[in-house]
PDB file of C-alpha atoms in Angstrom:
ATOM      1  CA  ALA A   1      -5.475 -37.114  40.578  1.00 77.00           C
ATOM      2  CA  GLN A   2      -3.064 -40.282  40.215  1.00 82.00           C
ATOM      3  CA  SER A   3       0.198 -40.089  42.009  1.00 88.00           C
ATOM      4  CA  VAL A   4       3.179 -42.326  42.580  1.00 94.00           C
ATOM      5  CA  THR A   5       5.672 -42.532  45.561  1.00 95.00           C
ATOM      6  CA  GLN A   6       8.754 -44.339  45.467  1.00 96.00           C
ATOM      7  CA  LEU A   7      10.379 -44.883  48.857  1.00 94.00           C
ATOM      8  CA  GLY A   8      14.275 -44.275  48.733  1.00 92.00           C
ATOM      9  CA  SER A   9      15.951 -42.862  45.923  1.00 93.00           C
ATOM     10  CA  HIS A  10      18.729 -45.359  46.404  1.00 96.00           C
ATOM     11  CA  VAL A  11      18.718 -48.841  47.581  1.00 97.00           C
ATOM     12  CA  SER A  12      21.740 -51.091  48.231  1.00 98.00           C
ATOM     13  CA  VAL A  13      21.760 -54.848  48.818  1.00 97.00           C
ATOM     14  CA  SER A  14      24.438 -57.165  48.727  1.00 97.00           C
ATOM     15  CA  GLU A  15      24.564 -59.861  45.869  1.00 97.00           C
ATOM     16  CA  GLY A  16      22.159 -62.800  46.717  1.00 97.00           C
ATOM     17  CA  ALA A  17      20.148 -60.985  49.009  1.00 98.00           C
ATOM     18  CA  LEU A  18      16.336 -60.090  48.715  1.00 98.00           C
ATOM     19  CA  VAL A  19      15.607 -57.018  46.553  1.00 98.00           C
ATOM     20  CA  LEU A  20      12.539 -54.893  47.800  1.00 98.00           C
ATOM     21  CA  LEU A  21      11.636 -51.643  45.964  1.00 98.00           C
ATOM     22  CA  ARG A  22       8.656 -49.672  47.203  1.00 98.00           C
ATOM     23  CA  CYS A  23       5.915 -48.110  45.293  1.00 97.00           C
ATOM     24  CA  ASN A  24       2.813 -46.470  46.513  1.00 96.00           C
ATOM     25  CA  TYR A  25       0.116 -44.988  44.581  1.00 94.00           C
ATOM     26  CA  SER A  26      -3.160 -43.029  44.553  1.00 90.00           C
ATOM     27  CA  SER A  27      -5.662 -43.596  42.217  1.00 81.00           C
ATOM     28  CA  SER A  28      -9.224 -42.702  41.915  1.00 75.00           C
ATOM     29  CA  VAL A  29     -10.153 -45.669  39.807  1.00 76.00           C
ATOM     30  CA  PRO A  30      -8.662 -49.111  39.593  1.00 77.00           C
ATOM     31  CA  PRO A  31      -5.328 -48.694  38.471  1.00 84.00           C
ATOM     32  CA  TYR A  32      -3.054 -50.030  35.952  1.00 90.00           C
ATOM     33  CA  LEU A  33       0.429 -50.453  37.509  1.00 93.00           C
ATOM     34  CA  PHE A  34       3.725 -50.801  35.791  1.00 95.00           C
ATOM     35  CA  TRP A  35       7.466 -51.258  36.669  1.00 97.00           C
ATOM     36  CA  TYR A  36      10.386 -50.281  34.228  1.00 97.00           C
ATOM     37  CA  VAL A  37      14.042 -50.572  34.440  1.00 97.00           C
ATOM     38  CA  GLN A  38      16.511 -48.196  32.892  1.00 96.00           C
ATOM     39  CA  TYR A  39      19.935 -49.331  32.632  1.00 95.00           C
ATOM     40  CA  PRO A  40      22.632 -46.497  32.175  1.00 90.00           C
ATOM     41  CA  ASN A  41      22.447 -44.718  29.064  1.00 88.00           C
ATOM     42  CA  GLN A  42      19.664 -46.848  27.907  1.00 92.00           C
ATOM     43  CA  GLY A  43      15.655 -46.526  27.345  1.00 94.00           C
ATOM     44  CA  LEU A  44      13.248 -47.907  29.720  1.00 96.00           C
ATOM     45  CA  GLN A  45      12.336 -51.497  29.371  1.00 96.00           C
ATOM     46  CA  LEU A  46       9.045 -53.012  30.774  1.00 96.00           C
ATOM     47  CA  LEU A  47       9.581 -55.226  33.617  1.00 97.00           C
ATOM     48  CA  LEU A  48       6.010 -55.861  34.468  1.00 96.00           C
ATOM     49  CA  LYS A  49       2.388 -54.538  34.713  1.00 93.00           C
ATOM     50  CA  TYR A  50      -0.889 -55.109  36.549  1.00 93.00           C
ATOM     51  CA  THR A  51      -3.953 -54.576  34.915  1.00 87.00           C
ATOM     52  CA  THR A  52      -6.653 -56.795  36.236  1.00 83.00           C
ATOM     53  CA  GLY A  53      -6.668 -60.481  37.759  1.00 84.00           C
ATOM     54  CA  ALA A  54      -4.121 -61.924  39.632  1.00 87.00           C
ATOM     55  CA  THR A  55      -2.535 -59.901  42.154  1.00 90.00           C
ATOM     56  CA  LEU A  56       1.060 -61.203  42.017  1.00 95.00           C
ATOM     57  CA  VAL A  57       2.476 -60.330  38.556  1.00 96.00           C
ATOM     58  CA  LYS A  58       5.795 -62.137  37.272  1.00 96.00           C
ATOM     59  CA  GLY A  59       7.962 -60.203  35.143  1.00 96.00           C
ATOM     60  CA  ILE A  60      11.379 -60.461  33.338  1.00 95.00           C
ATOM     61  CA  ASN A  61      14.533 -61.009  35.021  1.00 94.00           C
ATOM     62  CA  GLY A  62      13.036 -62.902  38.256  1.00 97.00           C
ATOM     63  CA  PHE A  63      11.130 -59.909  39.340  1.00 98.00           C
ATOM     64  CA  GLU A  64       7.740 -59.980  40.592  1.00 97.00           C
ATOM     65  CA  ALA A  65       5.249 -57.485  42.306  1.00 97.00           C
ATOM     66  CA  GLU A  66       2.108 -57.638  44.453  1.00 95.00           C
ATOM     67  CA  PHE A  67      -0.791 -55.685  43.965  1.00 94.00           C
ATOM     68  CA  LYS A  68      -2.167 -54.909  47.318  1.00 94.00           C
ATOM     69  CA  LYS A  69      -5.474 -52.443  46.960  1.00 91.00           C
ATOM     70  CA  SER A  70      -5.675 -52.101  50.807  1.00 91.00           C
ATOM     71  CA  GLU A  71      -2.134 -50.815  51.093  1.00 93.00           C
ATOM     72  CA  THR A  72      -2.275 -48.859  47.732  1.00 93.00           C
ATOM     73  CA  SER A  73       1.020 -50.432  46.976  1.00 95.00           C
ATOM     74  CA  PHE A  74       2.876 -52.312  44.249  1.00 96.00           C
ATOM     75  CA  HIS A  75       6.027 -53.171  45.586  1.00 98.00           C
ATOM     76  CA  LEU A  76       8.836 -54.920  43.415  1.00 98.00           C
ATOM     77  CA  THR A  77      10.740 -57.892  44.689  1.00 98.00           C
ATOM     78  CA  LYS A  78      13.268 -60.301  43.741  1.00 98.00           C
ATOM     79  CA  PRO A  79      14.599 -63.125  45.934  1.00 97.00           C
ATOM     80  CA  SER A  80      18.239 -62.982  45.185  1.00 97.00           C
ATOM     81  CA  ALA A  81      20.056 -59.864  43.651  1.00 97.00           C
ATOM     82  CA  HIS A  82      22.428 -60.219  40.851  1.00 97.00           C
ATOM     83  CA  MET A  83      25.313 -57.709  39.769  1.00 97.00           C
ATOM     84  CA  SER A  84      23.371 -57.393  36.593  1.00 96.00           C
ATOM     85  CA  ASP A  85      20.285 -55.933  38.457  1.00 97.00           C
ATOM     86  CA  ALA A  86      22.113 -52.601  39.153  1.00 97.00           C
ATOM     87  CA  ALA A  87      19.896 -50.045  37.342  1.00 97.00           C
ATOM     88  CA  GLU A  88      17.108 -47.401  38.085  1.00 96.00           C
ATOM     89  CA  TYR A  89      13.687 -48.526  38.520  1.00 97.00           C
ATOM     90  CA  PHE A  90      10.588 -46.609  37.627  1.00 97.00           C
ATOM     91  CA  CYS A  91       6.948 -47.252  39.146  1.00 96.00           C
ATOM     92  CA  ALA A  92       4.145 -45.790  36.992  1.00 94.00           C
ATOM     93  CA  VAL A  93       0.158 -45.835  37.035  1.00 91.00           C
ATOM     94  CA  SER A  94      -1.933 -45.067  34.289  1.00 86.00           C
ATOM     95  CA  ASP A  95      -4.010 -42.197  34.331  1.00 78.00           C
ATOM     96  CA  PRO A  96      -7.431 -42.936  33.242  1.00 71.00           C
ATOM     97  CA  SER A  97      -8.467 -39.690  31.425  1.00 73.00           C
ATOM     98  CA  ASN A  98      -5.773 -39.699  28.775  1.00 72.00           C
ATOM     99  CA  TYR A  99      -2.916 -41.709  27.485  1.00 67.00           C
ATOM    100  CA  GLN A 100      -0.377 -41.034  29.833  1.00 82.00           C
ATOM    101  CA  LEU A 101       1.625 -42.768  32.499  1.00 89.00           C
ATOM    102  CA  ILE A 102       2.231 -41.133  35.989  1.00 90.00           C
ATOM    103  CA  TRP A 103       5.834 -41.998  36.952  1.00 93.00           C
ATOM    104  CA  GLY A 104       7.447 -42.293  40.188  1.00 94.00           C
ATOM    105  CA  ALA A 105      10.940 -40.437  40.951  1.00 94.00           C
ATOM    106  CA  GLY A 106      12.772 -43.698  40.338  1.00 95.00           C
ATOM    107  CA  THR A 107      14.789 -45.625  42.742  1.00 96.00           C
ATOM    108  CA  LYS A 108      18.535 -46.624  41.881  1.00 96.00           C
ATOM    109  CA  LEU A 109      19.212 -49.917  42.812  1.00 97.00           C
ATOM    110  CA  ILE A 110      22.968 -50.696  43.862  1.00 97.00           C
ATOM    111  CA  ILE A 111      24.246 -54.013  44.085  1.00 97.00           C
ATOM    112  CA  LYS A 112      27.090 -54.699  46.615  1.00 96.00           C
ATOM    113  CA  PRO A 113      29.684 -57.623  45.888  1.00 94.00           C
TER     114      PRO A 113
ATOM    115  CA  SER B   1       7.701 -57.067  15.792  1.00 87.00           C
ATOM    116  CA  GLN B   2       7.769 -53.484  16.779  1.00 88.00           C
ATOM    117  CA  THR B   3      10.748 -51.341  17.069  1.00 93.00           C
ATOM    118  CA  ILE B   4      11.545 -47.771  17.833  1.00 96.00           C
ATOM    119  CA  HIS B   5      14.389 -45.757  16.572  1.00 96.00           C
ATOM    120  CA  GLN B   6      15.949 -42.477  17.827  1.00 97.00           C
ATOM    121  CA  TRP B   7      18.884 -40.546  16.692  1.00 94.00           C
ATOM    122  CA  PRO B   8      21.342 -39.256  17.140  1.00 95.00           C
ATOM    123  CA  ALA B   9      22.398 -41.100  19.984  1.00 95.00           C
ATOM    124  CA  THR B  10      24.374 -38.217  21.517  1.00 96.00           C
ATOM    125  CA  LEU B  11      24.525 -34.700  20.575  1.00 97.00           C
ATOM    126  CA  VAL B  12      26.617 -31.662  21.630  1.00 97.00           C
ATOM    127  CA  GLN B  13      25.251 -28.313  20.720  1.00 97.00           C
ATOM    128  CA  PRO B  14      26.241 -24.741  21.804  1.00 98.00           C
ATOM    129  CA  VAL B  15      23.547 -22.578  23.430  1.00 97.00           C
ATOM    130  CA  GLY B  16      21.436 -20.620  20.903  1.00 97.00           C
ATOM    131  CA  SER B  17      21.741 -23.418  18.097  1.00 97.00           C
ATOM    132  CA  PRO B  18      18.843 -25.269  16.442  1.00 97.00           C
ATOM    133  CA  LEU B  19      17.554 -28.918  17.769  1.00 97.00           C
ATOM    134  CA  SER B  20      16.134 -31.499  15.748  1.00 97.00           C
ATOM    135  CA  LEU B  21      15.704 -35.134  17.245  1.00 97.00           C
ATOM    136  CA  GLU B  22      13.825 -37.784  15.356  1.00 97.00           C
ATOM    137  CA  CYS B  23      12.012 -40.929  16.314  1.00 97.00           C
ATOM    138  CA  THR B  24      10.417 -43.513  14.246  1.00 97.00           C
ATOM    139  CA  VAL B  25       8.432 -46.628  14.831  1.00 97.00           C
ATOM    140  CA  GLU B  26       8.397 -49.518  12.897  1.00 96.00           C
ATOM    141  CA  GLY B  27       5.876 -52.635  12.864  1.00 94.00           C
ATOM    142  CA  THR B  28       2.671 -50.783  14.080  1.00 91.00           C
ATOM    143  CA  SER B  29       0.061 -48.197  13.034  1.00 90.00           C
ATOM    144  CA  ASN B  30      -1.573 -45.233  14.555  1.00 91.00           C
ATOM    145  CA  PRO B  31       0.796 -45.516  17.709  1.00 93.00           C
ATOM    146  CA  ASN B  32       0.360 -42.745  20.443  1.00 92.00           C
ATOM    147  CA  LEU B  33       3.745 -41.080  20.464  1.00 94.00           C
ATOM    148  CA  TYR B  34       5.546 -39.544  23.467  1.00 95.00           C
ATOM    149  CA  TRP B  35       8.653 -37.390  24.105  1.00 96.00           C
ATOM    150  CA  TYR B  36      10.279 -37.543  27.572  1.00 96.00           C
ATOM    151  CA  ARG B  37      13.261 -35.773  29.284  1.00 95.00           C
ATOM    152  CA  GLN B  38      15.561 -36.815  32.052  1.00 93.00           C
ATOM    153  CA  ALA B  39      17.633 -34.182  33.451  1.00 84.00           C
ATOM    154  CA  ALA B  40      20.630 -35.247  35.560  1.00 77.00           C
ATOM    155  CA  GLY B  41      19.389 -36.600  38.834  1.00 71.00           C
ATOM    156  CA  ARG B  42      15.687 -36.102  38.085  1.00 75.00           C
ATOM    157  CA  GLY B  43      12.891 -38.488  36.894  1.00 85.00           C
ATOM    158  CA  LEU B  44      10.947 -38.492  33.887  1.00 92.00           C
ATOM    159  CA  GLN B  45       9.295 -35.324  32.495  1.00 91.00           C
ATOM    160  CA  LEU B  46       6.638 -35.860  29.772  1.00 92.00           C
ATOM    161  CA  LEU B  47       7.292 -33.086  27.074  1.00 94.00           C
ATOM    162  CA  PHE B  48       4.729 -33.990  24.393  1.00 94.00           C
ATOM    163  CA  TYR B  49       2.543 -36.600  23.356  1.00 91.00           C
ATOM    164  CA  SER B  50       0.408 -37.129  20.079  1.00 92.00           C
ATOM    165  CA  VAL B  51      -2.656 -39.386  19.462  1.00 89.00           C
ATOM    166  CA  GLY B  52      -2.161 -38.997  15.506  1.00 91.00           C
ATOM    167  CA  ILE B  53      -0.606 -36.849  12.734  1.00 92.00           C
ATOM    168  CA  GLY B  54      -0.550 -33.227  13.497  1.00 89.00           C
ATOM    169  CA  GLN B  55      -1.870 -33.665  16.892  1.00 91.00           C
ATOM    170  CA  ILE B  56       0.285 -32.567  19.447  1.00 92.00           C
ATOM    171  CA  SER B  57      -0.293 -32.087  23.132  1.00 89.00           C
ATOM    172  CA  SER B  58       2.361 -29.832  25.095  1.00 89.00           C
ATOM    173  CA  GLU B  59       2.773 -30.848  28.864  1.00 85.00           C
ATOM    174  CA  VAL B  60       5.574 -28.177  29.741  1.00 81.00           C
ATOM    175  CA  PRO B  61       5.792 -24.783  28.517  1.00 66.00           C
ATOM    176  CA  GLN B  62       9.412 -24.306  27.265  1.00 79.00           C
ATOM    177  CA  ASN B  63      11.328 -23.358  23.963  1.00 90.00           C
ATOM    178  CA  LEU B  64      10.756 -26.847  22.740  1.00 95.00           C
ATOM    179  CA  SER B  65       8.322 -27.958  20.007  1.00 95.00           C
ATOM    180  CA  ALA B  66       7.144 -31.074  18.676  1.00 96.00           C
ATOM    181  CA  SER B  67       5.958 -32.531  15.205  1.00 96.00           C
ATOM    182  CA  ARG B  68       4.336 -35.534  13.740  1.00 96.00           C
ATOM    183  CA  PRO B  69       4.476 -35.414   9.963  1.00 95.00           C
ATOM    184  CA  GLN B  70       3.878 -38.904   9.561  1.00 95.00           C
ATOM    185  CA  ASP B  71       1.919 -41.557  11.385  1.00 95.00           C
ATOM    186  CA  ARG B  72       5.193 -43.369  12.911  1.00 95.00           C
ATOM    187  CA  GLN B  73       7.549 -40.345  12.856  1.00 97.00           C
ATOM    188  CA  PHE B  74       7.736 -37.852  15.848  1.00 97.00           C
ATOM    189  CA  ILE B  75      10.150 -34.838  15.693  1.00 97.00           C
ATOM    190  CA  LEU B  76      11.327 -32.857  18.783  1.00 97.00           C
ATOM    191  CA  SER B  77      12.607 -29.343  17.911  1.00 96.00           C
ATOM    192  CA  SER B  78      14.004 -25.900  19.161  1.00 96.00           C
ATOM    193  CA  LYS B  79      14.791 -22.701  17.243  1.00 96.00           C
ATOM    194  CA  LYS B  80      17.262 -21.937  20.129  1.00 96.00           C
ATOM    195  CA  LEU B  81      18.783 -24.147  22.554  1.00 96.00           C
ATOM    196  CA  LEU B  82      19.175 -23.323  26.272  1.00 95.00           C
ATOM    197  CA  LEU B  83      21.652 -24.714  28.726  1.00 94.00           C
ATOM    198  CA  SER B  84      18.875 -26.213  30.832  1.00 92.00           C
ATOM    199  CA  ASP B  85      17.828 -28.070  27.591  1.00 94.00           C
ATOM    200  CA  SER B  86      20.693 -30.506  28.469  1.00 94.00           C
ATOM    201  CA  GLY B  87      19.478 -34.044  29.413  1.00 94.00           C
ATOM    202  CA  PHE B  88      18.512 -37.580  28.154  1.00 95.00           C
ATOM    203  CA  TYR B  89      15.556 -37.427  25.671  1.00 97.00           C
ATOM    204  CA  LEU B  90      13.625 -40.464  25.288  1.00 97.00           C
ATOM    205  CA  CYS B  91      11.000 -41.142  22.651  1.00 97.00           C
ATOM    206  CA  ALA B  92       8.076 -43.968  23.250  1.00 96.00           C
ATOM    207  CA  TRP B  93       5.070 -45.261  21.718  1.00 95.00           C
ATOM    208  CA  SER B  94       2.089 -47.322  22.890  1.00 92.00           C
ATOM    209  CA  VAL B  95      -0.847 -48.573  20.992  1.00 88.00           C
ATOM    210  CA  ARG B  96      -3.927 -46.475  20.623  1.00 78.00           C
ATOM    211  CA  GLY B  97      -6.452 -47.844  22.686  1.00 68.00           C
ATOM    212  CA  LEU B  98      -9.235 -46.527  25.011  1.00 57.00           C
ATOM    213  CA  ALA B  99      -7.845 -43.814  27.450  1.00 51.00           C
ATOM    214  CA  GLY B 100      -6.536 -45.127  30.575  1.00 53.00           C
ATOM    215  CA  GLY B 101      -6.519 -48.789  29.203  1.00 65.00           C
ATOM    216  CA  GLY B 102      -3.247 -49.494  30.724  1.00 74.00           C
ATOM    217  CA  GLU B 103      -1.357 -49.544  27.385  1.00 83.00           C
ATOM    218  CA  THR B 104       2.369 -50.250  27.884  1.00 90.00           C
ATOM    219  CA  GLN B 105       4.871 -47.564  26.796  1.00 93.00           C
ATOM    220  CA  TYR B 106       7.850 -48.766  24.717  1.00 95.00           C
ATOM    221  CA  PHE B 107      11.034 -46.816  24.912  1.00 97.00           C
ATOM    222  CA  GLY B 108      13.413 -45.863  22.309  1.00 97.00           C
ATOM    223  CA  PRO B 109      17.234 -45.927  23.277  1.00 96.00           C
ATOM    224  CA  GLY B 110      17.211 -42.370  23.852  1.00 96.00           C
ATOM    225  CA  THR B 111      19.356 -39.029  23.028  1.00 96.00           C
ATOM    226  CA  ARG B 112      21.803 -37.660  25.044  1.00 96.00           C
ATOM    227  CA  LEU B 113      22.109 -33.731  24.562  1.00 96.00           C
ATOM    228  CA  LEU B 114      24.646 -31.651  25.988  1.00 96.00           C
ATOM    229  CA  VAL B 115      24.127 -27.951  25.508  1.00 96.00           C
ATOM    230  CA  LEU B 116      27.527 -26.009  26.195  1.00 96.00           C
TER     231      LEU B 116
END
């Protein structure tokens, strides 16, 4: 069965510093992987997704993620954090048996001035 | 372009009262539809999903139910709310494709429900 683990329920970085949010997955088949962002009291917005092809995926707002099959990881990065990046980030993997996404528990990103 | 609407945006209800939350999608046909709940400090919990009119799958046994009376309308209901039903309810849609085909789910703005 598919599962997703996000390391760190809260991550704090200084403005201008590198953002690294970790996501590891388990999947019995080649996975489809997603990162979503949720700002307070809003719905989730797709940041980026990996299906096939290039393993480095670029998304919106300067974020990118790299699919590493050998490490079963799909970590999200951004070179320089901005105050507007403060939000909760969710990693998800597509369940090949149905139409569902398997979600990580989420990581709250805190940006220090 | 596709849009998804949810209403109301916020709702305060007494324990034991009924509930009806509505979600509609515009700009697409035959979508898969989903209801999720976020309780305080917790992640996303899939409640129901639907692949067509009248086709509802329940993921979590509870006092909630869902209906899909029209292709692009998804309703979440309860006959009697419990305190534990408080949370943030999100509706989402995806293109109906092959199972596990990596379809993106697109979320609505959510409904904040507080049961007192």
